[in-house]
Coordinates of N, CA and C in Angstrom, one line a residue:
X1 N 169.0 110.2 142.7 CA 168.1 111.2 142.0 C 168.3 111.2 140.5
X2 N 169.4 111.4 140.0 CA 169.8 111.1 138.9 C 169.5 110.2 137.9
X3 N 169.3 108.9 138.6 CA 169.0 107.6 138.3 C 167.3 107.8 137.8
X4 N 166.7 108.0 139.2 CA 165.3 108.3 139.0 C 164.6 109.6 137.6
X5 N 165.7 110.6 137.0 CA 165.4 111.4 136.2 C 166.0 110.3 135.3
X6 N 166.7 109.5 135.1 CA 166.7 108.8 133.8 C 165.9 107.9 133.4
X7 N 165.4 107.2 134.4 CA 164.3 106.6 133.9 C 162.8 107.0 133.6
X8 N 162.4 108.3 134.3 CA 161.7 108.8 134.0 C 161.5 109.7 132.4
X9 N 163.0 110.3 132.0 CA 163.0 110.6 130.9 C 162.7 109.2 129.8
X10 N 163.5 108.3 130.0 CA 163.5 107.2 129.3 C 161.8 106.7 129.3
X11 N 161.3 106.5 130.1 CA 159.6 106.3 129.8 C 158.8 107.1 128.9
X12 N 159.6 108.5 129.0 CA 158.3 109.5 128.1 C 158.6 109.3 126.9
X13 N 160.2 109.0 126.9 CA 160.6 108.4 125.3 C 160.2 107.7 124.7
X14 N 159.9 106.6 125.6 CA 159.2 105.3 124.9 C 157.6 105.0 124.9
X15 N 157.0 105.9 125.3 CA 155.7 105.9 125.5 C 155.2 107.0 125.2
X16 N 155.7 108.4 125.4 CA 154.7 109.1 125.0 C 154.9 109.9 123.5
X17 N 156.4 109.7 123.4 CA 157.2 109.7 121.9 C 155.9 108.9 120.5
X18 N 156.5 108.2 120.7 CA 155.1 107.0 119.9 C 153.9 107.1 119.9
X19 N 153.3 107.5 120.8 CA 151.6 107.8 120.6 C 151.6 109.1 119.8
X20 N 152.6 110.2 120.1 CA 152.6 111.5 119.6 C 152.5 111.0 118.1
X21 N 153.8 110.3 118.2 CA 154.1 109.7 116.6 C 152.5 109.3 115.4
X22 N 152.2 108.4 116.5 CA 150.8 107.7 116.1 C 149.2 108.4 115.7
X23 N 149.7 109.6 116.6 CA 148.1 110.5 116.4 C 148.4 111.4 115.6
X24 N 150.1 111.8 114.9 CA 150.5 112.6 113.6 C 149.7 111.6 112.5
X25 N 150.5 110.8 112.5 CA 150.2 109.6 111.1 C 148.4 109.9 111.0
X26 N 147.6 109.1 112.1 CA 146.3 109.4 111.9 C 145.9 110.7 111.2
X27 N 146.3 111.7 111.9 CA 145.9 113.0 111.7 C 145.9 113.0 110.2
X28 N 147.1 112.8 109.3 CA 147.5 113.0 108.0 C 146.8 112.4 107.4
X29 N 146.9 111.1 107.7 CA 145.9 110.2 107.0 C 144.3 110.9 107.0
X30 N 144.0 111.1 108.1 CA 142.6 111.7 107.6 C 142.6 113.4 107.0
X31 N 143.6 113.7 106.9 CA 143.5 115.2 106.2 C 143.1 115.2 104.5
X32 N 144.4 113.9 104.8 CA 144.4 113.3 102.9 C 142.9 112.7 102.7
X33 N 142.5 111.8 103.2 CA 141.3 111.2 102.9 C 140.4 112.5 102.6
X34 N 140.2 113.6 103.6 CA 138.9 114.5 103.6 C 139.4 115.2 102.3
X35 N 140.8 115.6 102.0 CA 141.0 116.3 100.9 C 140.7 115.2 99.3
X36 N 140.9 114.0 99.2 CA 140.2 113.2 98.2 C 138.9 113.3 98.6
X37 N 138.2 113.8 99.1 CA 137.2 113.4 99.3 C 136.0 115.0 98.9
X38 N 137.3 115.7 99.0 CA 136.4 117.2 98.9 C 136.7 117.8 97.2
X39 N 137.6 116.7 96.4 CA 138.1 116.7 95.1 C 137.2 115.9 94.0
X40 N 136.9 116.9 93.2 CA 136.1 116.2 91.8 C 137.1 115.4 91.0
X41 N 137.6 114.2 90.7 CA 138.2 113.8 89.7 C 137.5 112.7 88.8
X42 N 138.5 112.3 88.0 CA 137.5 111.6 87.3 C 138.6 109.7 87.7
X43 N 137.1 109.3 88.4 CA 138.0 108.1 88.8 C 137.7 106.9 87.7
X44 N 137.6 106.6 86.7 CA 138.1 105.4 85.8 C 138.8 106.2 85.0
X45 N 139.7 106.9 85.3 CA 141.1 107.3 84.8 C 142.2 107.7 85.6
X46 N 142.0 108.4 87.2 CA 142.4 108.0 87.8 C 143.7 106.8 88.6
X47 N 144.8 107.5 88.7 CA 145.6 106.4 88.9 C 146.1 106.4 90.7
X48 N 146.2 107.5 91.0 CA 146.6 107.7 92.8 C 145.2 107.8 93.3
X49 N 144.6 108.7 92.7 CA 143.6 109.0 93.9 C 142.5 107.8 94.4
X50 N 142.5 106.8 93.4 CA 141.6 106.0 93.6 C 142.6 104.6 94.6
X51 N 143.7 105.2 94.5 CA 144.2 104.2 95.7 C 144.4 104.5 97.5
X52 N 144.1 106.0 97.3 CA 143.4 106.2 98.8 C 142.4 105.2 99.3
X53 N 142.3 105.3 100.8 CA 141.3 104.7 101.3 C 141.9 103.9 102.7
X54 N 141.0 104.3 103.2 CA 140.7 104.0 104.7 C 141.7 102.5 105.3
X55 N 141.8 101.7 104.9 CA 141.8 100.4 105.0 C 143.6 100.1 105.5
X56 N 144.4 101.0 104.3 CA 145.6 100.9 104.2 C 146.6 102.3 104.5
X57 N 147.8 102.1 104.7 CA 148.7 102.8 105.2 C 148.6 104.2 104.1
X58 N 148.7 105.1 104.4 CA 148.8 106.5 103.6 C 150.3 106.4 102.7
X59 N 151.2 106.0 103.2 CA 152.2 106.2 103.0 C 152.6 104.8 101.3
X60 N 151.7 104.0 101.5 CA 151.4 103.2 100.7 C 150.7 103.3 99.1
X61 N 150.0 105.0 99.4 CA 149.0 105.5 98.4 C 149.5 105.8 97.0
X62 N 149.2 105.6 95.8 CA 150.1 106.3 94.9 C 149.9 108.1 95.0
X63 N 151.2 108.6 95.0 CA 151.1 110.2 94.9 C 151.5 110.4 96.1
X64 N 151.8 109.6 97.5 CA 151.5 110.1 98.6 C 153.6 109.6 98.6
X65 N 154.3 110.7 99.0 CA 156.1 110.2 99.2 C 155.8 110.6 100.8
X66 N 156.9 109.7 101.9 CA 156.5 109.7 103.2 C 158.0 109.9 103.4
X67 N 158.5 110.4 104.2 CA 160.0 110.8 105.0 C 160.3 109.1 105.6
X68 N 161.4 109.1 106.0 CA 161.9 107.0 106.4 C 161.3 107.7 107.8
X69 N 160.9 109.4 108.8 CA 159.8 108.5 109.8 C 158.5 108.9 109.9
X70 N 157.9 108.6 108.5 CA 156.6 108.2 108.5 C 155.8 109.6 108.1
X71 N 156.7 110.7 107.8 CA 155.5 112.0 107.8 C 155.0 112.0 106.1
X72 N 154.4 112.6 105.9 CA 154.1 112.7 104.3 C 154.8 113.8 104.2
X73 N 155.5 113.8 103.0 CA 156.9 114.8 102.4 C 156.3 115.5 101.2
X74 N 155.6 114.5 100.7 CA 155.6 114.7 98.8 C 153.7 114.5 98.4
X75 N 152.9 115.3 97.2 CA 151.9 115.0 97.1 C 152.3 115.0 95.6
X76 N 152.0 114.3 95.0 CA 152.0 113.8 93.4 C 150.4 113.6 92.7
X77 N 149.7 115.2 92.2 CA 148.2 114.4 91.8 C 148.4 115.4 90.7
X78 N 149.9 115.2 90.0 CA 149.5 115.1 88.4 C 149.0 114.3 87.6
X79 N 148.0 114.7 86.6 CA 147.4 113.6 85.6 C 146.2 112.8 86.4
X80 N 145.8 113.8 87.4 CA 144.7 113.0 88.0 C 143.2 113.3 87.7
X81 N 143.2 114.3 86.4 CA 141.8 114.7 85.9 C 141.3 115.3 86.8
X82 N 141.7 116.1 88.0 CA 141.2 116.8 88.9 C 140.1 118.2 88.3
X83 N 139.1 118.2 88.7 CA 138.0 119.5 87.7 C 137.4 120.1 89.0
X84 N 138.4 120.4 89.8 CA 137.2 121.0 91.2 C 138.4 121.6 91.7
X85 N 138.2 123.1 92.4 CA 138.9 123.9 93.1 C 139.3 123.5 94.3
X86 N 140.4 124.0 94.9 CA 140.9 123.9 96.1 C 141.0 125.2 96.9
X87 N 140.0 125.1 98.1 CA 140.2 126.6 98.8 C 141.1 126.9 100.1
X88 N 140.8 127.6 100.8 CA 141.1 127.9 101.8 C 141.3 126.9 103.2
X89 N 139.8 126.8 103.1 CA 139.6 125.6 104.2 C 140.0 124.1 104.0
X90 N 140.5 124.0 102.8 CA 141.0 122.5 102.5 C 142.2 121.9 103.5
X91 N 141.9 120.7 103.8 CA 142.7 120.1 104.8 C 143.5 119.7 104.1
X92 N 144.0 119.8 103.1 CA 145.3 119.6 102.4 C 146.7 121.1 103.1
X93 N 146.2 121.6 103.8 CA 147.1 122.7 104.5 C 147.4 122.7 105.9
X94 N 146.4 120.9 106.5 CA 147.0 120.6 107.5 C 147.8 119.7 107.8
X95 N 148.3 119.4 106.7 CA 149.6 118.7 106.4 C 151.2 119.8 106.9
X96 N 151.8 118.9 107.9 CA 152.3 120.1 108.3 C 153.9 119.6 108.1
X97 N 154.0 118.8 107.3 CA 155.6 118.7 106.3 C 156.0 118.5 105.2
X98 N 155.3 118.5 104.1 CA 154.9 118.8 103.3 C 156.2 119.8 102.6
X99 N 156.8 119.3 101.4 CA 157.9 119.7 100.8 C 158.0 120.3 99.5
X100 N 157.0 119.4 98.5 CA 156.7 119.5 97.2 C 155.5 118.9 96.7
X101 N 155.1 119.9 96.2 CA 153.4 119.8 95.7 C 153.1 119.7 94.5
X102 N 152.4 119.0 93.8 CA 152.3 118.6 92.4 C 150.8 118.4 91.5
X103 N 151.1 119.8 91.5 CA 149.3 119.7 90.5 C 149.2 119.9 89.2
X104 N 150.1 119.3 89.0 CA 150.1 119.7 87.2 C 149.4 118.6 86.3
X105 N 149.0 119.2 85.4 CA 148.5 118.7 84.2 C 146.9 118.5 85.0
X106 N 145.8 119.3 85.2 CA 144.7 119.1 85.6 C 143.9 120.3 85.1
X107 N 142.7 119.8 85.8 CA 141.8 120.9 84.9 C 141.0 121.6 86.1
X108 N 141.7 123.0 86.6 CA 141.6 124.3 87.2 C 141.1 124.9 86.3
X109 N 140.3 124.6 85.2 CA 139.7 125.8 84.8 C 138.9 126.6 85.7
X110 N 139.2 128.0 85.5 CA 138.7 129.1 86.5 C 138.9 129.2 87.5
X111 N 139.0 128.3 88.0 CA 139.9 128.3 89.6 C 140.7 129.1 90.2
X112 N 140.8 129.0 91.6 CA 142.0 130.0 91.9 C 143.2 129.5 93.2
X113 N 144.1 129.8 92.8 CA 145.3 129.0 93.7 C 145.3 130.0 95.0
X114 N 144.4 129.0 96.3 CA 144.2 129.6 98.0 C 145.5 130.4 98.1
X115 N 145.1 131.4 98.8 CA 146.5 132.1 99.6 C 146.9 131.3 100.4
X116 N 146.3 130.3 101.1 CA 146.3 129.1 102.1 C 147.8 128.6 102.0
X117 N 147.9 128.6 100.5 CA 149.2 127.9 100.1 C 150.2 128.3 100.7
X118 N 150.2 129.4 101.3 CA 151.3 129.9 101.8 C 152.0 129.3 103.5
X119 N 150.4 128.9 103.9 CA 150.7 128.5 105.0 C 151.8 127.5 104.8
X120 N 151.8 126.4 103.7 CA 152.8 125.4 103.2 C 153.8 125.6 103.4
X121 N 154.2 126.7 102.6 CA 155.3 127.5 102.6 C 156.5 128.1 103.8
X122 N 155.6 128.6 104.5 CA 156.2 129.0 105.5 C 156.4 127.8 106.6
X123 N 155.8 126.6 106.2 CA 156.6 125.4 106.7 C 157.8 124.6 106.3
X124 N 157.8 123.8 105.3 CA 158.5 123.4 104.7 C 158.6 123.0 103.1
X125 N 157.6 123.7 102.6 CA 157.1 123.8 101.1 C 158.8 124.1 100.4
X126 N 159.1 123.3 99.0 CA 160.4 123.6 98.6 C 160.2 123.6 97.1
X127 N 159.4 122.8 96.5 CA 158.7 122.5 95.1 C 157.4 122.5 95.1
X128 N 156.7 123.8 94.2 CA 155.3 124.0 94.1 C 155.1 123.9 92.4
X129 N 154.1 123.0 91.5 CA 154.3 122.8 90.3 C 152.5 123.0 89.7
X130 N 152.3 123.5 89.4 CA 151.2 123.9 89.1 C 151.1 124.5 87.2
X131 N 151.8 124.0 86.6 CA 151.5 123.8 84.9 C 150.7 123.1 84.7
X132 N 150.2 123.4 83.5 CA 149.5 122.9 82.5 C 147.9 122.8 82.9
X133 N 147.8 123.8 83.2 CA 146.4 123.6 83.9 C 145.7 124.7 83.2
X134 N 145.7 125.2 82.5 CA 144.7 126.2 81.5 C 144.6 125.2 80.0
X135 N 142.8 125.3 80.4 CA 142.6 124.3 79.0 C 141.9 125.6 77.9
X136 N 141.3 126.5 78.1 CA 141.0 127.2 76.6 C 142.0 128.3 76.8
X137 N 141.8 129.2 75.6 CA 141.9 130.4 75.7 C 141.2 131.7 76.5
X138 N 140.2 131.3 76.7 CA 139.5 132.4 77.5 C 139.5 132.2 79.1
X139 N 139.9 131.1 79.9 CA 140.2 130.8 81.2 C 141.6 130.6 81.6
X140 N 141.3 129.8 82.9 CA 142.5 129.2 82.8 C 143.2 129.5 84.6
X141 N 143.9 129.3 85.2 CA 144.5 128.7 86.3 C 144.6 130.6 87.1
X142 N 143.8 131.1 88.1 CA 143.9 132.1 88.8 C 144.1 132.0 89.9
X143 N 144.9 133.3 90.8 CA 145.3 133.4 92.0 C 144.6 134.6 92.5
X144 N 144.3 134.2 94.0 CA 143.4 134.3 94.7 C 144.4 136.0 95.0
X145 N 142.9 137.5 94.7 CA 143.7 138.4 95.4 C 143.8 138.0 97.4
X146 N 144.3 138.9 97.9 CA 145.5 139.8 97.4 C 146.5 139.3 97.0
X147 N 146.7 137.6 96.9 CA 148.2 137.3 96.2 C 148.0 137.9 95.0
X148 N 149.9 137.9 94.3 CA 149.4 137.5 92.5 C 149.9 136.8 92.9
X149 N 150.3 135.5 91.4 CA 150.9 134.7 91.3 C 152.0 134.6 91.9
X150 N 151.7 133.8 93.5 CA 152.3 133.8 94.6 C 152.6 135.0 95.1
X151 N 152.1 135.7 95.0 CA 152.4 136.7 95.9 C 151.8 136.4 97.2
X152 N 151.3 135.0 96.8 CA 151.6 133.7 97.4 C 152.6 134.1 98.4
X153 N 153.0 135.5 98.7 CA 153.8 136.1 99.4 C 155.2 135.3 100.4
X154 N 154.0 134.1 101.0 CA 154.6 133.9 102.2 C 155.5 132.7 101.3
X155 N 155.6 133.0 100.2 CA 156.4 131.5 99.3 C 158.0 131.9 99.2
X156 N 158.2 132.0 100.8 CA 159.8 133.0 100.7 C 160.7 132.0 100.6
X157 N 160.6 130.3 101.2 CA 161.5 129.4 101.1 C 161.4 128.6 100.3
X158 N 160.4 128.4 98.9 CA 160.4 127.7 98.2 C 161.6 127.7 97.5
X159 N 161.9 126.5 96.7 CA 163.0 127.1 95.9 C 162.9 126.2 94.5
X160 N 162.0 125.8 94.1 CA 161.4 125.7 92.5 C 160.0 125.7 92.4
X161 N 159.8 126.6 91.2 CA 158.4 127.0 91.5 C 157.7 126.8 89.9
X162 N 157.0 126.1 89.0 CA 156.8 126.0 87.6 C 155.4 126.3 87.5
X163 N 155.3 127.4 86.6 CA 153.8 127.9 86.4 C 153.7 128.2 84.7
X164 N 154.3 127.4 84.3 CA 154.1 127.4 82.9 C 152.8 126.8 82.5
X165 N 152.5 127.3 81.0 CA 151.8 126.3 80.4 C 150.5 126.5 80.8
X166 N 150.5 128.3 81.3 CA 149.1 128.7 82.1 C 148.5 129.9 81.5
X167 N 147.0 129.8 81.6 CA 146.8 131.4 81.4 C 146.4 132.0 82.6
X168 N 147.6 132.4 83.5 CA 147.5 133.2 84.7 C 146.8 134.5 84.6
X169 N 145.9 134.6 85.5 CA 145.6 136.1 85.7 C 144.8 136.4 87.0
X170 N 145.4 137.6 87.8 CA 144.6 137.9 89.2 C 143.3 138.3 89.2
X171 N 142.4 137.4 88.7 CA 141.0 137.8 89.2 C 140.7 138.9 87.8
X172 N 141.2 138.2 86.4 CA 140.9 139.2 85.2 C 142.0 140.2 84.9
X173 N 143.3 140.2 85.8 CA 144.1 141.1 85.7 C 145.4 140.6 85.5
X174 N 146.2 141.1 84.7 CA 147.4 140.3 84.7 C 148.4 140.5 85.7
X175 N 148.8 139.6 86.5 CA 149.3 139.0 87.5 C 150.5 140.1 87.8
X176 N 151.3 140.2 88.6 CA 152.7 141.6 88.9 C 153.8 140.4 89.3
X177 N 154.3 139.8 87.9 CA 155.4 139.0 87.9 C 156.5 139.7 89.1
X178 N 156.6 140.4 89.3 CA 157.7 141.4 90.1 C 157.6 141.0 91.4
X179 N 156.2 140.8 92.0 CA 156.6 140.3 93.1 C 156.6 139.2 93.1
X180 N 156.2 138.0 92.0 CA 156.5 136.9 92.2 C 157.5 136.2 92.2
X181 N 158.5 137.4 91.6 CA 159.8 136.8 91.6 C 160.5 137.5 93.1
X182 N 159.9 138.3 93.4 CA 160.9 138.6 94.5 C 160.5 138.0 96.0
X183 N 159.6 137.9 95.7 CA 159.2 136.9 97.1 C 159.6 135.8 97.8
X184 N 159.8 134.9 96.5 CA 160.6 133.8 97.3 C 162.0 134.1 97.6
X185 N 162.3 134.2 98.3 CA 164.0 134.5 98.0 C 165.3 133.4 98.2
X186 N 164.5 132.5 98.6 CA 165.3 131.5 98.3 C 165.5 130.5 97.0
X187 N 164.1 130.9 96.0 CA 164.2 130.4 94.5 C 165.3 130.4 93.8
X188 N 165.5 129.0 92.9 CA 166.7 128.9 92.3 C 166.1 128.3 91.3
X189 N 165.1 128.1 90.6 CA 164.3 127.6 89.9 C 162.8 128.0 89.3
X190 N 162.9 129.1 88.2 CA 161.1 129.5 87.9 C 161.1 129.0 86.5
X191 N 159.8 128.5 86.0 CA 159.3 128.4 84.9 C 158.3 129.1 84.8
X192 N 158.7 130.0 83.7 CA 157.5 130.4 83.4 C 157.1 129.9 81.7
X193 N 157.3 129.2 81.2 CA 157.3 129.0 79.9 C 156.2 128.4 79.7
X194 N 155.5 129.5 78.2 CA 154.3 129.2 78.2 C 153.5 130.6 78.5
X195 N 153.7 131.4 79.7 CA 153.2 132.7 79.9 C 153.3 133.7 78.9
X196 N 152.5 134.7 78.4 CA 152.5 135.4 77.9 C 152.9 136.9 78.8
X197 N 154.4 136.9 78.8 CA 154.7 138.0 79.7 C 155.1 139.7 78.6
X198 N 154.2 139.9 77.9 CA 154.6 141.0 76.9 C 153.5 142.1 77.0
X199 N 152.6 141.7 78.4 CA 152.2 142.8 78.5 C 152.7 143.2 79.8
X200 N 153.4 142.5 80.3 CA 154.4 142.8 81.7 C 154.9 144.3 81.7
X201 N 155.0 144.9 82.8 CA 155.7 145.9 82.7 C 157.1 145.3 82.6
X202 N 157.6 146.7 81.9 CA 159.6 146.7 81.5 C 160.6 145.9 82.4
X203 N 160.1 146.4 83.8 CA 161.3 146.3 84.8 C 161.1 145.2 86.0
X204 N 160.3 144.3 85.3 CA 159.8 142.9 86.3 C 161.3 142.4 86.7
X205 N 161.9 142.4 85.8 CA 163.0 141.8 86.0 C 164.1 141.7 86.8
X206 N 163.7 143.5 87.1 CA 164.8 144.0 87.9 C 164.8 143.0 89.6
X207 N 163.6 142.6 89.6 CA 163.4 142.1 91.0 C 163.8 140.7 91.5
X208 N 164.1 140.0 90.3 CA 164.6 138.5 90.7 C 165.6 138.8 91.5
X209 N 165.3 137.9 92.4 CA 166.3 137.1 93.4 C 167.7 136.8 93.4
X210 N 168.7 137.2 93.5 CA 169.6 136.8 93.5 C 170.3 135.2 93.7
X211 N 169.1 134.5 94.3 CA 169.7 133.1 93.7 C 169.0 132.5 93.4
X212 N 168.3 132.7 92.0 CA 167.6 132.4 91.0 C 168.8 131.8 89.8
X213 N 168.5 130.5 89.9 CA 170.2 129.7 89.0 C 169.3 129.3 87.7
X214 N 168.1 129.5 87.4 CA 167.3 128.4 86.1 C 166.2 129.3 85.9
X215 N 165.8 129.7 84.7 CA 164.7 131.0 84.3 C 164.3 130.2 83.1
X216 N 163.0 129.9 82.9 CA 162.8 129.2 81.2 C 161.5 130.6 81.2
X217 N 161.8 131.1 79.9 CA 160.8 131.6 79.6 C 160.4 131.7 77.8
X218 N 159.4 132.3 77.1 CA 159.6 132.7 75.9 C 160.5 133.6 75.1
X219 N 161.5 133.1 74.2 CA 162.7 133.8 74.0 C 162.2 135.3 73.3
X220 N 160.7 135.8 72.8 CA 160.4 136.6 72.9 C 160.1 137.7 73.6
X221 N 160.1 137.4 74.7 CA 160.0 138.4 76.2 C 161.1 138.6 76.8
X222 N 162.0 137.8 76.3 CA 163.2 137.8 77.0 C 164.2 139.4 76.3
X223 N 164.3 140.4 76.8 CA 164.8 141.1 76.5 C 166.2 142.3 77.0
X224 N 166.8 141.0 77.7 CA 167.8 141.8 79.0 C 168.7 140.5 79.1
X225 N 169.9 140.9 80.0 CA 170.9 139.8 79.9 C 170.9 139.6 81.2
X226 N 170.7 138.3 81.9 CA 170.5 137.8 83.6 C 171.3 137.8 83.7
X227 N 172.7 138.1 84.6 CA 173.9 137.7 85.0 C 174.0 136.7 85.8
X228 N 172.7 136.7 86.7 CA 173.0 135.7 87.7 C 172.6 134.5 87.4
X229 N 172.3 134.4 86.1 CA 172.1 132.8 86.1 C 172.6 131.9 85.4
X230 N 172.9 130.5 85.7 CA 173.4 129.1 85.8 C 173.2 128.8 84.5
X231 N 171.5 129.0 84.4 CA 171.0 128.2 83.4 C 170.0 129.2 82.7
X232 N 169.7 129.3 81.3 CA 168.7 130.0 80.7 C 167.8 129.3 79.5
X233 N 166.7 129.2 79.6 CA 166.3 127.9 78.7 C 165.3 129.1 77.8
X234 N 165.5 129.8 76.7 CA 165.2 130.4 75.9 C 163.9 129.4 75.4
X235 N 162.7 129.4 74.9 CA 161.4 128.7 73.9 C 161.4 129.4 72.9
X236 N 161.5 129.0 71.8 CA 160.9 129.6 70.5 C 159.3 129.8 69.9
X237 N 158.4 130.4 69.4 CA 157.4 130.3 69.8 C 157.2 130.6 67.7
X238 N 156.4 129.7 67.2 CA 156.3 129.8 65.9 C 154.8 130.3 66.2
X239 N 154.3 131.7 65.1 CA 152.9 132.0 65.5 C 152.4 132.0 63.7

């Protein structure tokens, strides 16, 4: 009897292990394809997204990092002239291991970052990079109420988070840095450099995380001494 449960285990391993395997990979592959596909960019400048496509391995795509067994880990679509929002229903959130996300340097103007994101998060999301994505003065990169800027709530295990180089605001309102710092609680890494945090209330501060090791912000905002951190990257800001 023994014998006969070993071999029977040993079959599901080898057979039904692998197809599982096989209908992940698909799956991913077509989540990424529908999400290039539900994305405005501009493809003769374009350098990843235009190497998506049906034909070849995902894992092969530029911007696409894959784990050694085969899951996609990493999305890289900075510098991809991206000019179109990302919502809720985007199949870019059925990616379900997914570690570090990279949308910087694109053009979100007006846009708003899904609470969806969270779902990420509460998987295995660890690096979320979303700079440089406010191109005038009068717009610029927004989060979806009821988050603020991540309040993105469910972004409790990320642990570097860069939102510089933005003109954040919740739906016309300035964002409640307080919970965005206290939310994640495993963060060891924020940037905010670049935000205009001086109309913040006083005591945002009080709420950082205890292992928050790296803070860059405007050395003008900065008005209190962090004890708990590693690292402090002061900006100078000539006006």
């Amino acid at each position: 009897m023994p014998t006969l449960f070993l071999h029977f285990f040993l079959f599901l391993f080898t057979n039904l292990i692998p197809a599982v395997h096989s209908n992940c990979i698909e799956a991913e592959k077509q989540s990424l394809l529908r999400f290039k596909k539900s994305l405005e960019f501009n493809s003769s400048k374009s350098t990843k997204l235009i190497t998506w496509n049906s034909s070849t391995d995902r894992c092969s795509w530029l911007g696409v990092t894959c784990s050694t067994n085969g899951c996609v880990v990493g999305l890289d679509l900075s510098r991809e002239f991206v000019s179109s929002s990302i919502d809720n229903s985007s199949s870019l959130f059925q990616l379900q291991h997914i570690q570090s996300l990279n949308l910087a340097y694109n053009n979100f103007y007006g846009s708003s970052i899904p609470s969806a994101i969270g779902k990420l998060a509460n998987l295995r999301l660890k690096v979320l990079d979303v700079s440089d994505n406010d191109i005038s003065e009068d717009g610029g990169l927004k989060f979806e109420k009821p988050q603020t800027p991540i309040e993105v709530a469910c972004l409790k295990r990320v642990k570097v988070i860069d939102l510089s180089d933005n003109d954040i605001s919740e739906d016309g309102e300035e964002p409640n840095l307080g919970t965005l710092i206290q939310n994640p609680t495993e963060i060891t890494e924020l940037n905010l450099d670049g935000l205009d945090l001086s109309a913040e209330e006083s005591d945002w501060y009080q709420t950082i995380s205890s292992s928050l090791r790296e803070l860059r912000v405007f050395i003008w905002t900065l008005v209190l001494i962090l004890v708990c951190l590693r690292a402090l990257i002061l900006c100078f800001v000539q006006k």
